[in-house]
Amino acid sequence: MDNIPHIPVLKDEVLDIFKNARSGILIDCTLGFGGHSEAILKAYPHIKIIGIDKDKEAREFAKARLAIFKDRFSCESGGFGDIFGRLLDKYQGEICGVLADIGVSSYQLDTPRRGFGFESDVLDMRMDTSSNLNAEKILKSYSQHELAKIFFDFGELREAKKLASLIIELREHNPSILDSASSFSHFLKTHFKNPKILPLVYQALRIEVNGELRELDCLLESVKGLKKAILCIISFHSLEDRAIKNSLKDYARSCICPENIMRCECGNNHELGRIMTKKPLIATNDELKYNSRAKCAKLRAFEFY
């Protein structure tokens, strides 16, 4: 298929993670434009895939791209945080793998009308364009406390309170600055010396708009019900990677007694499986030559017994 709008990150690493997966269904929680799913379907004919995505444009592209696989591929509309648990209940014994690429696609970033980019004419950032909440609405309606909280929690910004205060002032004196990403970006660069201000603010807004960390938390809780399956998650910032790393450690814990207990009382046999990646896998120099956006990607994997 020509004009594919997104390059999947760490594709070779993903294929290697699933090389020993048993026959069954793999859930691609973030189907996107179908790059990872296509590679898996081509490499492993014993695997079927159910893809999940809330972005209608990406979903329609992926369905056309993967139509050649006929009965080995199907697609669900919505967020994986809500859908995965239902699929797990339905296909419990058949699920052999779970893949989640927790990031924004190049298409979303590079399409101005989607409002993800710093210079877009709109402030949107919705992956699901039917959702009622977008970035502009957050900036124009959230309280000062709510704004400061999302910038601190989701952007880890030390200047969160200052930024929230300035946004409240903008609403009163110059609200048009909040109409577009380009004008808001110029405002941020004018008032803050922090060179990372733009990516961190936009990250925080995007996470809030799309409920990204809530969805990830739901997935990390639900996958504990997997048996004889491989979990592979790719993240792009420290908030996600920290949650994934800590969850995989918990899955692998044999003893679940409180830390203040002197002697194990739980039976010391509670591990759910093994961590497959002691350190996260990252993009090779060869991959970075043709896909610079893979620079922040980290892959962690776990095998459930």
PDB file of N, CA and C in Angstrom, residues 12-22 26 44 96-99 226 228-233 244-245 247-253 272-282 299-305:
ATOM      1  N   ASP A  12      11.285  -4.512  14.395  1.00  0.00           N
ATOM      2  CA  ASP A  12      12.067  -5.751  14.475  1.00  0.00           C
ATOM      3  C   ASP A  12      12.086  -6.298  15.892  1.00  0.00           C
ATOM      4  N   GLU A  13      12.186  -5.389  16.855  1.00  0.00           N
ATOM      5  CA  GLU A  13      12.200  -5.809  18.258  1.00  0.00           C
ATOM      6  C   GLU A  13      10.857  -6.424  18.654  1.00  0.00           C
ATOM      7  N   VAL A  14       9.770  -5.847  18.172  1.00  0.00           N
ATOM      8  CA  VAL A  14       8.439  -6.395  18.447  1.00  0.00           C
ATOM      9  C   VAL A  14       8.316  -7.805  17.865  1.00  0.00           C
ATOM     10  N   LEU A  15       8.765  -7.989  16.635  1.00  0.00           N
ATOM     11  CA  LEU A  15       8.707  -9.308  16.015  1.00  0.00           C
ATOM     12  C   LEU A  15       9.510 -10.329  16.812  1.00  0.00           C
ATOM     13  N   ASP A  16      10.654  -9.918  17.305  1.00  0.00           N
ATOM     14  CA  ASP A  16      11.497 -10.827  18.077  1.00  0.00           C
ATOM     15  C   ASP A  16      10.836 -11.213  19.400  1.00  0.00           C
ATOM     16  N   ILE A  17      10.168 -10.278  20.033  1.00  0.00           N
ATOM     17  CA  ILE A  17       9.483 -10.555  21.298  1.00  0.00           C
ATOM     18  C   ILE A  17       8.424 -11.634  21.117  1.00  0.00           C
ATOM     19  N   PHE A  18       7.718 -11.601  19.986  1.00  0.00           N
ATOM     20  CA  PHE A  18       6.613 -12.539  19.778  1.00  0.00           C
ATOM     21  C   PHE A  18       7.011 -13.790  18.985  1.00  0.00           C
ATOM     22  N   LYS A  19       8.307 -13.999  18.781  1.00  0.00           N
ATOM     23  CA  LYS A  19       8.732 -15.110  17.932  1.00  0.00           C
ATOM     24  C   LYS A  19       8.355 -16.480  18.498  1.00  0.00           C
ATOM     25  N   ASN A  20       8.228 -16.578  19.815  1.00  0.00           N
ATOM     26  CA  ASN A  20       7.869 -17.861  20.421  1.00  0.00           C
ATOM     27  C   ASN A  20       6.435 -17.888  20.936  1.00  0.00           C
ATOM     28  N   ALA A  21       5.632 -16.929  20.521  1.00  0.00           N
ATOM     29  CA  ALA A  21       4.234 -16.911  20.952  1.00  0.00           C
ATOM     30  C   ALA A  21       3.501 -18.128  20.391  1.00  0.00           C
ATOM     31  N   ARG A  22       2.637 -18.694  21.195  1.00  0.00           N
ATOM     32  CA  ARG A  22       1.862 -19.853  20.753  1.00  0.00           C
ATOM     33  C   ARG A  22       0.787 -19.417  19.755  1.00  0.00           C
ATOM     34  N   LEU A  26      -3.670 -12.330  19.087  1.00  0.00           N
ATOM     35  CA  LEU A  26      -2.879 -11.237  19.651  1.00  0.00           C
ATOM     36  C   LEU A  26      -3.745  -9.973  19.621  1.00  0.00           C
ATOM     37  N   TYR A  44       4.107 -14.399  11.253  1.00  0.00           N
ATOM     38  CA  TYR A  44       3.616 -15.509  12.078  1.00  0.00           C
ATOM     39  C   TYR A  44       2.209 -15.923  11.657  1.00  0.00           C
ATOM     40  N   CYS A  96      -2.764 -15.060  22.955  1.00  0.00           N
ATOM     41  CA  CYS A  96      -1.355 -15.455  23.044  1.00  0.00           C
ATOM     42  C   CYS A  96      -0.432 -14.248  23.205  1.00  0.00           C
ATOM     43  N   GLY A  97      -0.951 -13.054  22.989  1.00  0.00           N
ATOM     44  CA  GLY A  97      -0.104 -11.873  23.099  1.00  0.00           C
ATOM     45  C   GLY A  97      -0.907 -10.586  23.164  1.00  0.00           C
ATOM     46  N   VAL A  98      -0.266  -9.575  23.715  1.00  0.00           N
ATOM     47  CA  VAL A  98      -0.853  -8.231  23.798  1.00  0.00           C
ATOM     48  C   VAL A  98       0.239  -7.232  23.440  1.00  0.00           C
ATOM     49  N   LEU A  99      -0.084  -6.346  22.508  1.00  0.00           N
ATOM     50  CA  LEU A  99       0.847  -5.306  22.085  1.00  0.00           C
ATOM     51  C   LEU A  99       0.206  -3.947  22.297  1.00  0.00           C
ATOM     52  N   LEU A 226      -4.040 -12.716  32.226  1.00  0.00           N
ATOM     53  CA  LEU A 226      -3.526 -13.484  31.091  1.00  0.00           C
ATOM     54  C   LEU A 226      -2.843 -14.777  31.544  1.00  0.00           C
ATOM     55  N   LYS A 228      -0.269 -17.877  29.721  1.00  0.00           N
ATOM     56  CA  LYS A 228       0.515 -18.337  28.565  1.00  0.00           C
ATOM     57  C   LYS A 228       0.459 -17.313  27.432  1.00  0.00           C
ATOM     58  N   ALA A 229       0.780 -16.092  27.779  1.00  0.00           N
ATOM     59  CA  ALA A 229       0.721 -15.003  26.797  1.00  0.00           C
ATOM     60  C   ALA A 229       1.869 -14.035  27.026  1.00  0.00           C
ATOM     61  N   ILE A 230       2.197 -13.297  25.973  1.00  0.00           N
ATOM     62  CA  ILE A 230       3.297 -12.329  26.023  1.00  0.00           C
ATOM     63  C   ILE A 230       2.730 -10.915  25.939  1.00  0.00           C
ATOM     64  N   LEU A 231       3.187 -10.068  26.840  1.00  0.00           N
ATOM     65  CA  LEU A 231       2.803  -8.657  26.861  1.00  0.00           C
ATOM     66  C   LEU A 231       3.983  -7.818  26.391  1.00  0.00           C
ATOM     67  N   CYS A 232       3.741  -6.924  25.438  1.00  0.00           N
ATOM     68  CA  CYS A 232       4.786  -6.051  24.893  1.00  0.00           C
ATOM     69  C   CYS A 232       4.238  -4.624  24.846  1.00  0.00           C
ATOM     70  N   ILE A 233       4.895  -3.700  25.551  1.00  0.00           N
ATOM     71  CA  ILE A 233       4.408  -2.314  25.600  1.00  0.00           C
ATOM     72  C   ILE A 233       5.545  -1.365  25.235  1.00  0.00           C
ATOM     73  N   ILE A 244       4.818   1.158  33.675  1.00  0.00           N
ATOM     74  CA  ILE A 244       5.007  -0.153  33.059  1.00  0.00           C
ATOM     75  C   ILE A 244       6.089  -0.943  33.798  1.00  0.00           C
ATOM     76  N   LYS A 245       7.217  -0.305  34.052  1.00  0.00           N
ATOM     77  CA  LYS A 245       8.337  -0.959  34.743  1.00  0.00           C
ATOM     78  C   LYS A 245       7.905  -1.486  36.110  1.00  0.00           C
ATOM     79  N   SER A 247       4.869  -2.164  37.179  1.00  0.00           N
ATOM     80  CA  SER A 247       3.867  -3.222  37.053  1.00  0.00           C
ATOM     81  C   SER A 247       4.518  -4.552  36.703  1.00  0.00           C
ATOM     82  N   LEU A 248       5.476  -4.544  35.774  1.00  0.00           N
ATOM     83  CA  LEU A 248       6.151  -5.788  35.402  1.00  0.00           C
ATOM     84  C   LEU A 248       6.888  -6.377  36.601  1.00  0.00           C
ATOM     85  N   LYS A 249       7.478  -5.514  37.423  1.00  0.00           N
ATOM     86  CA  LYS A 249       8.154  -5.997  38.635  1.00  0.00           C
ATOM     87  C   LYS A 249       7.156  -6.659  39.580  1.00  0.00           C
ATOM     88  N   ASP A 250       5.968  -6.042  39.697  1.00  0.00           N
ATOM     89  CA  ASP A 250       4.935  -6.625  40.563  1.00  0.00           C
ATOM     90  C   ASP A 250       4.461  -7.972  40.034  1.00  0.00           C
ATOM     91  N   TYR A 251       4.295  -8.078  38.721  1.00  0.00           N
ATOM     92  CA  TYR A 251       3.853  -9.349  38.135  1.00  0.00           C
ATOM     93  C   TYR A 251       4.857 -10.473  38.447  1.00  0.00           C
ATOM     94  N   ALA A 252       6.142 -10.103  38.508  1.00  0.00           N
ATOM     95  CA  ALA A 252       7.199 -11.113  38.679  1.00  0.00           C
ATOM     96  C   ALA A 252       7.489 -11.431  40.146  1.00  0.00           C
ATOM     97  N   ARG A 253       6.833 -10.735  41.061  1.00  0.00           N
ATOM     98  CA  ARG A 253       7.107 -10.957  42.490  1.00  0.00           C
ATOM     99  C   ARG A 253       6.543 -12.294  42.941  1.00  0.00           C
ATOM    100  N   LEU A 272       3.512 -14.174  38.398  1.00  0.00           N
ATOM    101  CA  LEU A 272       2.611 -14.412  37.268  1.00  0.00           C
ATOM    102  C   LEU A 272       3.378 -14.818  36.018  1.00  0.00           C
ATOM    103  N   GLY A 273       4.683 -14.624  36.040  1.00  0.00           N
ATOM    104  CA  GLY A 273       5.499 -14.943  34.874  1.00  0.00           C
ATOM    105  C   GLY A 273       6.884 -14.354  35.037  1.00  0.00           C
ATOM    106  N   ARG A 274       7.526 -14.047  33.897  1.00  0.00           N
ATOM    107  CA  ARG A 274       8.891 -13.533  33.948  1.00  0.00           C
ATOM    108  C   ARG A 274       9.037 -12.287  33.078  1.00  0.00           C
ATOM    109  N   ILE A 275       9.911 -11.396  33.516  1.00  0.00           N
ATOM    110  CA  ILE A 275      10.238 -10.210  32.729  1.00  0.00           C
ATOM    111  C   ILE A 275      11.171 -10.630  31.593  1.00  0.00           C
ATOM    112  N   MET A 276      10.826 -10.292  30.372  1.00  0.00           N
ATOM    113  CA  MET A 276      11.627 -10.669  29.200  1.00  0.00           C
ATOM    114  C   MET A 276      12.691  -9.632  28.870  1.00  0.00           C
ATOM    115  N   THR A 277      12.533  -8.426  29.376  1.00  0.00           N
ATOM    116  CA  THR A 277      13.465  -7.333  29.062  1.00  0.00           C
ATOM    117  C   THR A 277      13.976  -6.723  30.363  1.00  0.00           C
ATOM    118  N   LYS A 278      15.153  -7.145  30.819  1.00  0.00           N
ATOM    119  CA  LYS A 278      15.695  -6.592  32.066  1.00  0.00           C
ATOM    120  C   LYS A 278      15.920  -5.091  31.940  1.00  0.00           C
ATOM    121  N   LYS A 279      16.321  -4.666  30.751  1.00  0.00           N
ATOM    122  CA  LYS A 279      16.412  -3.241  30.432  1.00  0.00           C
ATOM    123  C   LYS A 279      15.517  -3.000  29.226  1.00  0.00           C
ATOM    124  N   PRO A 280      14.930  -1.802  29.116  1.00  0.00           N
ATOM    125  CA  PRO A 280      14.059  -1.552  27.967  1.00  0.00           C
ATOM    126  C   PRO A 280      14.826  -1.589  26.659  1.00  0.00           C
ATOM    127  N   LEU A 281      14.199  -2.115  25.621  1.00  0.00           N
ATOM    128  CA  LEU A 281      14.792  -2.097  24.297  1.00  0.00           C
ATOM    129  C   LEU A 281      14.555  -0.731  23.665  1.00  0.00           C
ATOM    130  N   ILE A 282      15.573  -0.205  22.997  1.00  0.00           N
ATOM    131  CA  ILE A 282      15.471   1.109  22.363  1.00  0.00           C
ATOM    132  C   ILE A 282      15.874   1.000  20.897  1.00  0.00           C
ATOM    133  N   LEU A 299      10.794  -0.198  24.889  1.00  0.00           N
ATOM    134  CA  LEU A 299       9.966  -1.406  24.834  1.00  0.00           C
ATOM    135  C   LEU A 299      10.267  -2.286  26.038  1.00  0.00           C
ATOM    136  N   ARG A 300       9.215  -2.682  26.729  1.00  0.00           N
ATOM    137  CA  ARG A 300       9.340  -3.637  27.825  1.00  0.00           C
ATOM    138  C   ARG A 300       8.372  -4.793  27.563  1.00  0.00           C
ATOM    139  N   ALA A 301       8.763  -5.992  27.980  1.00  0.00           N
ATOM    140  CA  ALA A 301       7.943  -7.170  27.687  1.00  0.00           C
ATOM    141  C   ALA A 301       7.923  -8.126  28.878  1.00  0.00           C
ATOM    142  N   PHE A 302       6.841  -8.889  28.944  1.00  0.00           N
ATOM    143  CA  PHE A 302       6.629  -9.836  30.055  1.00  0.00           C
ATOM    144  C   PHE A 302       5.934 -11.065  29.506  1.00  0.00           C
ATOM    145  N   GLU A 303       6.353 -12.242  29.982  1.00  0.00           N
ATOM    146  CA  GLU A 303       5.715 -13.499  29.596  1.00  0.00           C
ATOM    147  C   GLU A 303       4.922 -14.045  30.776  1.00  0.00           C
ATOM    148  N   PHE A 304       3.610 -14.177  30.593  1.00  0.00           N
ATOM    149  CA  PHE A 304       2.741 -14.736  31.636  1.00  0.00           C
ATOM    150  C   PHE A 304       2.736 -16.261  31.522  1.00  0.00           C
ATOM    151  N   TYR A 305       2.863 -16.936  32.647  1.00  0.00           N
ATOM    152  CA  TYR A 305       2.887 -18.403  32.675  1.00  0.00           C
ATOM    153  C   TYR A 305       1.476 -18.960  32.494  1.00  0.00           C
TER     154      TYR A 305
END
